[in-house]
Structure formats: C-alpha cells, structure tokens
Short mmCIF file of C-alpha atoms in Angstrom, two decimals:
data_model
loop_
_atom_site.label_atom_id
_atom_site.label_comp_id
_atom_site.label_asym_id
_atom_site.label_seq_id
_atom_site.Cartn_x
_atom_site.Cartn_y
_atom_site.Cartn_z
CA UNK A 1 -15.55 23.37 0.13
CA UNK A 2 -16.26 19.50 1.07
CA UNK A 3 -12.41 18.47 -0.55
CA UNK A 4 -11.09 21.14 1.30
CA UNK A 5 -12.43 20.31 4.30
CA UNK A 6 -11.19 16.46 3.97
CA UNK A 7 -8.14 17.47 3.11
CA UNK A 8 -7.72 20.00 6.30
CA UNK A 9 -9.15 16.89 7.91
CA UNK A 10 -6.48 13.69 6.61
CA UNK A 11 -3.59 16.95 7.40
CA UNK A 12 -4.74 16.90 10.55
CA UNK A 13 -5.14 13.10 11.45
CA UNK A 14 -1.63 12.55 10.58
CA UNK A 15 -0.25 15.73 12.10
CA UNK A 16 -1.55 13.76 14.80
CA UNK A 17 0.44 10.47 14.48
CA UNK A 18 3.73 12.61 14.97
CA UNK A 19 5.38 13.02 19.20
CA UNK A 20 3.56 15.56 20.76
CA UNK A 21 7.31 16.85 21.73
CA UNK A 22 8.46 17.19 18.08
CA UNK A 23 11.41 14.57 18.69
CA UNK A 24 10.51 13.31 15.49
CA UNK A 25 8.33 13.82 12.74
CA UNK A 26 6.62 11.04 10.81
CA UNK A 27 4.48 13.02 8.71
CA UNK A 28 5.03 16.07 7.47
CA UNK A 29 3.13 18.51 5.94
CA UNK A 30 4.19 17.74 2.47
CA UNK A 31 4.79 13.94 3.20
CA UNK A 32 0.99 13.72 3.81
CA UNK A 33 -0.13 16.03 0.59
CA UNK A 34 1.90 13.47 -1.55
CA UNK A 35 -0.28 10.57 0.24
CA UNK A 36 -3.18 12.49 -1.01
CA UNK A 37 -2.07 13.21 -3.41
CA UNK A 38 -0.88 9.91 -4.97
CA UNK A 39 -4.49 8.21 -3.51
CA UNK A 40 -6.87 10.34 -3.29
CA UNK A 41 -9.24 8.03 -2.20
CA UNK A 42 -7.78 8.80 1.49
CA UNK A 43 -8.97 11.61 2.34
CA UNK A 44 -12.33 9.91 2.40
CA UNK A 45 -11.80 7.67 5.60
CA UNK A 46 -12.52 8.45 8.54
CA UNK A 47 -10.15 8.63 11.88
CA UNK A 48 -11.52 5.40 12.80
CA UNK A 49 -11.35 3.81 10.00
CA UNK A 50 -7.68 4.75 9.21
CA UNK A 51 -6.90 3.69 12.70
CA UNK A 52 -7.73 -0.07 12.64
CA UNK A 53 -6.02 -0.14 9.39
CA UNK A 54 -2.92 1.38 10.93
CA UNK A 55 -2.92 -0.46 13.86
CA UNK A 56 -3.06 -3.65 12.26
CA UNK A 57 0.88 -2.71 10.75
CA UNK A 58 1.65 -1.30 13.79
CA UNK A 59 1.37 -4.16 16.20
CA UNK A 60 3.11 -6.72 13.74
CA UNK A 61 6.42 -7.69 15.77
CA UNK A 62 8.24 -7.59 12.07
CA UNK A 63 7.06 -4.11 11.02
CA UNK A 64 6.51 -1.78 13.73
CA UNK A 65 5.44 2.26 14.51
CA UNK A 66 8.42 3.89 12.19
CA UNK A 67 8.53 1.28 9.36
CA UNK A 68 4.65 1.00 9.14
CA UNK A 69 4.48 5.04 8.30
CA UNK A 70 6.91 4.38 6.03
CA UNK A 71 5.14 2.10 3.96
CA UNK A 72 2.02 4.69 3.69
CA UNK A 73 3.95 7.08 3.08
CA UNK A 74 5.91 5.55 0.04
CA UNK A 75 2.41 3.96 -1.13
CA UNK A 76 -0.77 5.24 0.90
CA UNK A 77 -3.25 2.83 -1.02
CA UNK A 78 -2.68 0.12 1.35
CA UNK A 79 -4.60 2.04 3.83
CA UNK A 80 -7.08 1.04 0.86
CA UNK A 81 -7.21 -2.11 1.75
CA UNK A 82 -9.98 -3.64 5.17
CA UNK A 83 -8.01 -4.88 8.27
CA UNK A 84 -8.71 -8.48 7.32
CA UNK A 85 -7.11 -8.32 4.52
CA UNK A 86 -4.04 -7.33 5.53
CA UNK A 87 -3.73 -8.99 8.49
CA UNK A 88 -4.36 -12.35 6.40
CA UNK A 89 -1.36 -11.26 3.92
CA UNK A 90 0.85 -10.77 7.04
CA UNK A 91 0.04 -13.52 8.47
CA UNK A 92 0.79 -15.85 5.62
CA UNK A 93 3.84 -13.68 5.01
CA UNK A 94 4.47 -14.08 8.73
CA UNK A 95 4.48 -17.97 8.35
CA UNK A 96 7.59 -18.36 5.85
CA UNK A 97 9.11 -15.43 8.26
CA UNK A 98 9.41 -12.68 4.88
CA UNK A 99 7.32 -10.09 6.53
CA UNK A 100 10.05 -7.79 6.32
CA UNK A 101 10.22 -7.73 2.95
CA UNK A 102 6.48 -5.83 2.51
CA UNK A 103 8.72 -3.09 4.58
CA UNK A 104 10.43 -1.48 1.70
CA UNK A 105 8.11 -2.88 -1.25
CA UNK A 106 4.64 -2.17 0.21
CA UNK A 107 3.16 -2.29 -3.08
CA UNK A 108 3.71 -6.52 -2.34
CA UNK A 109 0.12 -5.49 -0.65
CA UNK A 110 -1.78 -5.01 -4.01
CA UNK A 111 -0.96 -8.63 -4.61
CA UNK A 112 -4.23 -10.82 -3.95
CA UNK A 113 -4.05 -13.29 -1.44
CA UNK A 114 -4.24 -16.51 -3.21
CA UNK A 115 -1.60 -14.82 -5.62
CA UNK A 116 0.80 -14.59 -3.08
CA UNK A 117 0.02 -17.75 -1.63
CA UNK A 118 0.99 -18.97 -4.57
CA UNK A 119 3.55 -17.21 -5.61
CA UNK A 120 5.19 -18.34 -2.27
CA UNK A 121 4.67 -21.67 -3.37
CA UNK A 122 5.80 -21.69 -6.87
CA UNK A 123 8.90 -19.77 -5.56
CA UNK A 124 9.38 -22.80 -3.07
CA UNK A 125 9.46 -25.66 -5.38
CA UNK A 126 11.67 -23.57 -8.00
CA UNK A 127 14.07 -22.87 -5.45
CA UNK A 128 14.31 -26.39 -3.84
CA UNK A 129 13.51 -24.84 -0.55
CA UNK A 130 10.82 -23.82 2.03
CA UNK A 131 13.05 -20.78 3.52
CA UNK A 132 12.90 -18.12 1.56
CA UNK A 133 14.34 -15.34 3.84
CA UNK A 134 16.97 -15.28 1.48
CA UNK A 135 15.77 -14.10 -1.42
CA UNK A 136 14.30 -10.61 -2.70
CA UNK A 137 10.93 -9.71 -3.18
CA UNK A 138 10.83 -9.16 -7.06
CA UNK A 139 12.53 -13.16 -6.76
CA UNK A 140 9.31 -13.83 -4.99
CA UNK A 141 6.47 -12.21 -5.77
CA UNK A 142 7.31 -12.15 -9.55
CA UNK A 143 4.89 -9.75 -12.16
CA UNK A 144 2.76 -11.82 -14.70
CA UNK A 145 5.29 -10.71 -16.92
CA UNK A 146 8.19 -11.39 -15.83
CA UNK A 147 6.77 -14.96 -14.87
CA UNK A 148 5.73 -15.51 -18.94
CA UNK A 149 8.61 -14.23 -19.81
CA UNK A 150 11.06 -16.90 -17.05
CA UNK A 151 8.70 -19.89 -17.01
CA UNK A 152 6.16 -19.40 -19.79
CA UNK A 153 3.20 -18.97 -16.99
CA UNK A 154 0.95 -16.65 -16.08
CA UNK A 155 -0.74 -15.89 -12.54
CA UNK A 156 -3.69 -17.78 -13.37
CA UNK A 157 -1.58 -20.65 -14.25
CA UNK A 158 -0.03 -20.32 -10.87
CA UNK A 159 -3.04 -19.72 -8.72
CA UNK A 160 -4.21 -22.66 -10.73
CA UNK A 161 -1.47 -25.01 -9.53
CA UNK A 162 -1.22 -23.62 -6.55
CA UNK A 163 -4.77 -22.80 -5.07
CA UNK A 164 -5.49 -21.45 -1.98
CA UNK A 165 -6.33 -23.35 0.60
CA UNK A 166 -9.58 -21.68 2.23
CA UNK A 167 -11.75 -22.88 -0.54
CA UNK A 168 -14.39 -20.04 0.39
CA UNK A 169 -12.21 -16.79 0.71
CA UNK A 170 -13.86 -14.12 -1.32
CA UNK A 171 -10.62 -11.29 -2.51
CA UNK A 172 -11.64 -7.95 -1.78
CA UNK A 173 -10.56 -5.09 -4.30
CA UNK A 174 -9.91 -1.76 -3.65
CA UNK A 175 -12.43 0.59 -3.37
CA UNK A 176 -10.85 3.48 -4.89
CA UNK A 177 -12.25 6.93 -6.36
CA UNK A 178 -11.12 8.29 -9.82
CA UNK A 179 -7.43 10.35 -9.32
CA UNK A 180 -6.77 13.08 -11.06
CA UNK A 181 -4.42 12.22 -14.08
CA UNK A 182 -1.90 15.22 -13.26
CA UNK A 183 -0.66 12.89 -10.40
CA UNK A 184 0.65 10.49 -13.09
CA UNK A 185 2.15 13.87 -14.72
CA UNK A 186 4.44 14.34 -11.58
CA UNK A 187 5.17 11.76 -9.56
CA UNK A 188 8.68 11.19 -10.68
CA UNK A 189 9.36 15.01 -9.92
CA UNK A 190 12.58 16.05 -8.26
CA UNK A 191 10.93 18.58 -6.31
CA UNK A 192 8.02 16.34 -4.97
CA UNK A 193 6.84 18.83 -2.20
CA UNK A 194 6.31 21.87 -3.81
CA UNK A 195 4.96 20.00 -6.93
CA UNK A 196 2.36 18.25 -4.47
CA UNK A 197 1.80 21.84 -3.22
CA UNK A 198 0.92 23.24 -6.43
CA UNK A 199 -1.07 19.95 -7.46
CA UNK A 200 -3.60 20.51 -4.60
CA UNK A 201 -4.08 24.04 -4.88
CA UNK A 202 -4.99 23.25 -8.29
CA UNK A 203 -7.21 20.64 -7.51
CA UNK A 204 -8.62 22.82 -4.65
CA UNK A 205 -9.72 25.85 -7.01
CA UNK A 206 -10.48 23.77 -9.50
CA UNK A 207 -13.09 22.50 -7.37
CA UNK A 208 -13.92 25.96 -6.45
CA UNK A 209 -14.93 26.66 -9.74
CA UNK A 210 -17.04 23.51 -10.50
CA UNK A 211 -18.77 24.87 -7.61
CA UNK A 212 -19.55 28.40 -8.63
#
C-alpha cells in the first residue's frame, strides 16, 4: 500500500510539471513510470525536495524548462544527486562554456566532480587547447576504459595529475535504494510503455503479497 501510494504520489508531481492548458506535455503517464521505473529510488522524494533539484537545471541559461525534463526523463537518477552538487558540475561545466553537452548525455552527471575537473583538464592539454566547445562528450569525459585503453591511464591517474582545486570538497554519492533486477531485463524494449506498465503492476502486487 505505501509503494503504491508513492507511486500515485511521483505520477502526480510530474503530471504537475506539464501546462495546465495541455499545449504540451512533458511528462506523460508512461514517460514518468519509466523514470520510476529505471530509479526507483524517486519515488521516495518529496515535492520539495524534487523541486530544488529541478530548479537548479531549470534556471541554467544553457539548459532550460524543455531540455532539463529531458534529461530526467532519459536518466531520472540525477534527481539523485543534492542541489550543490549539481550546481558545482554546471558551474565548472559552465566555465569552459560545454554545458550543453550534459543536455543529451545526462549520465555526464554520475561523473564525480574532481573527475570531471580533470577530465576537462587532461582533455585540454591533449588537445593543445582550452576551448573545447568543439569536441563531443565521449572525447571529453572519456570511461576508465577507454582512457587505459588510449593513454594507458586510469581515473585515478588523472585525478592524480590533475587534482581538484578545493582541497576540502567531500564527493557525495548517490543515495540510492536496491532496483528491482527486471528493470535491467527490459530496458532496451521496443515497446517501453507498456513494458513499464506491466513492470509496475508486477512490482505493485508483488508487494501486495509480501504484505498479506
């Protein structure tokens, strides 16, 4: 009863976040069971909660109302992360002007900040060059890897030679509860909706019966 209830609850936040006059519609139905479906952990927060960590997207001048809902749509754990966080990975992003590339490769978010710090770096001195509007994310912000596997370094080796520069920043990690492995099972699917349908009915009686 409690995980339907949340769920009835995160359906009806976002509901919320579309025009009252149905001129367009951010979040649908099925757009937001995915979300819950492919984090779980969301339908935990609260509408406050949710809302600094939306806002904080929104009001970036590089990212906006539209593209911001599309980034937690196409991966909701960013709303994972606290408001400081992200606002200090868009504002570092927001220095070398490559904000917009976090638009259609949100999962850039999961990187830790002194990561992409030096990442950013690395890519810099590689390059010969301190604009790197140019290039694409995966040139950027590079998997361990795919780094080995180019340079013969790992992450640590670049945080290493590249450290951050606030000497007392403390990374946060995402607080995130266990998912149920079907998601895994069928997130590729062709038919994402109705599979995300059938996914949280399941989950829903399933609970239903750990209950009885």
């Amino acid at each position: 009863e409690f995980i339907k209830k949340r769920i009835a609850s995160t359906l009806d936040y976002f509901r919320g976040k579309n025009p009252k006059d149905s001129s367009q519609i951010y979040f649908s139905d099925q757009d937001i069971m995915m979300m819950c479906y492919r984090y779980p952990t969301l339908i935990h927060y609260d509408p406050e909660s949710l809302d600094k960590k939306i806002d904080v997207f929104i009001s970036n001048e590089d990212i906006g109302q539209k593209d911001a809902y599309g980034m937690m749509k196409t991966f909701p754990a960013i709303l994972g992360y606290s408001p400081e966080r992200t606002k200090k990975q868009l504002e570092l992003l927001g220095k070398e002007n490559i904000v917009s590339k976090m638009v259609p490769n949100p999962r850039i978010a999961m990187l830790s900040i002194p990561l992409m710090y030096a990442l950013i770096e690395f890519t810099k001195e590689q390059r010969h060059t301190s604009d790197l509007t140019q290039f694409k994310p995966s040139t950027i912000f590079m998997s361990n890897s795919t780094l080995e596997n180019l340079y013969g370094l790992s992450h640590n080796d670049i945080k290493a030679k590249y450290p951050y520069p606030d000497k007392d920043f403390d990374e946060e990690t995402i607080t995130e509860i266990s998912p149920n492995d079907i998601g895994k099972a069928t997130y590729r699917s062709r038919d994402k909706s109705n599979e995300a349908n059938k996914i949280l009915k399941e989950a829903l009686l399933s609970q239903e019966r750990v209950n009885l």
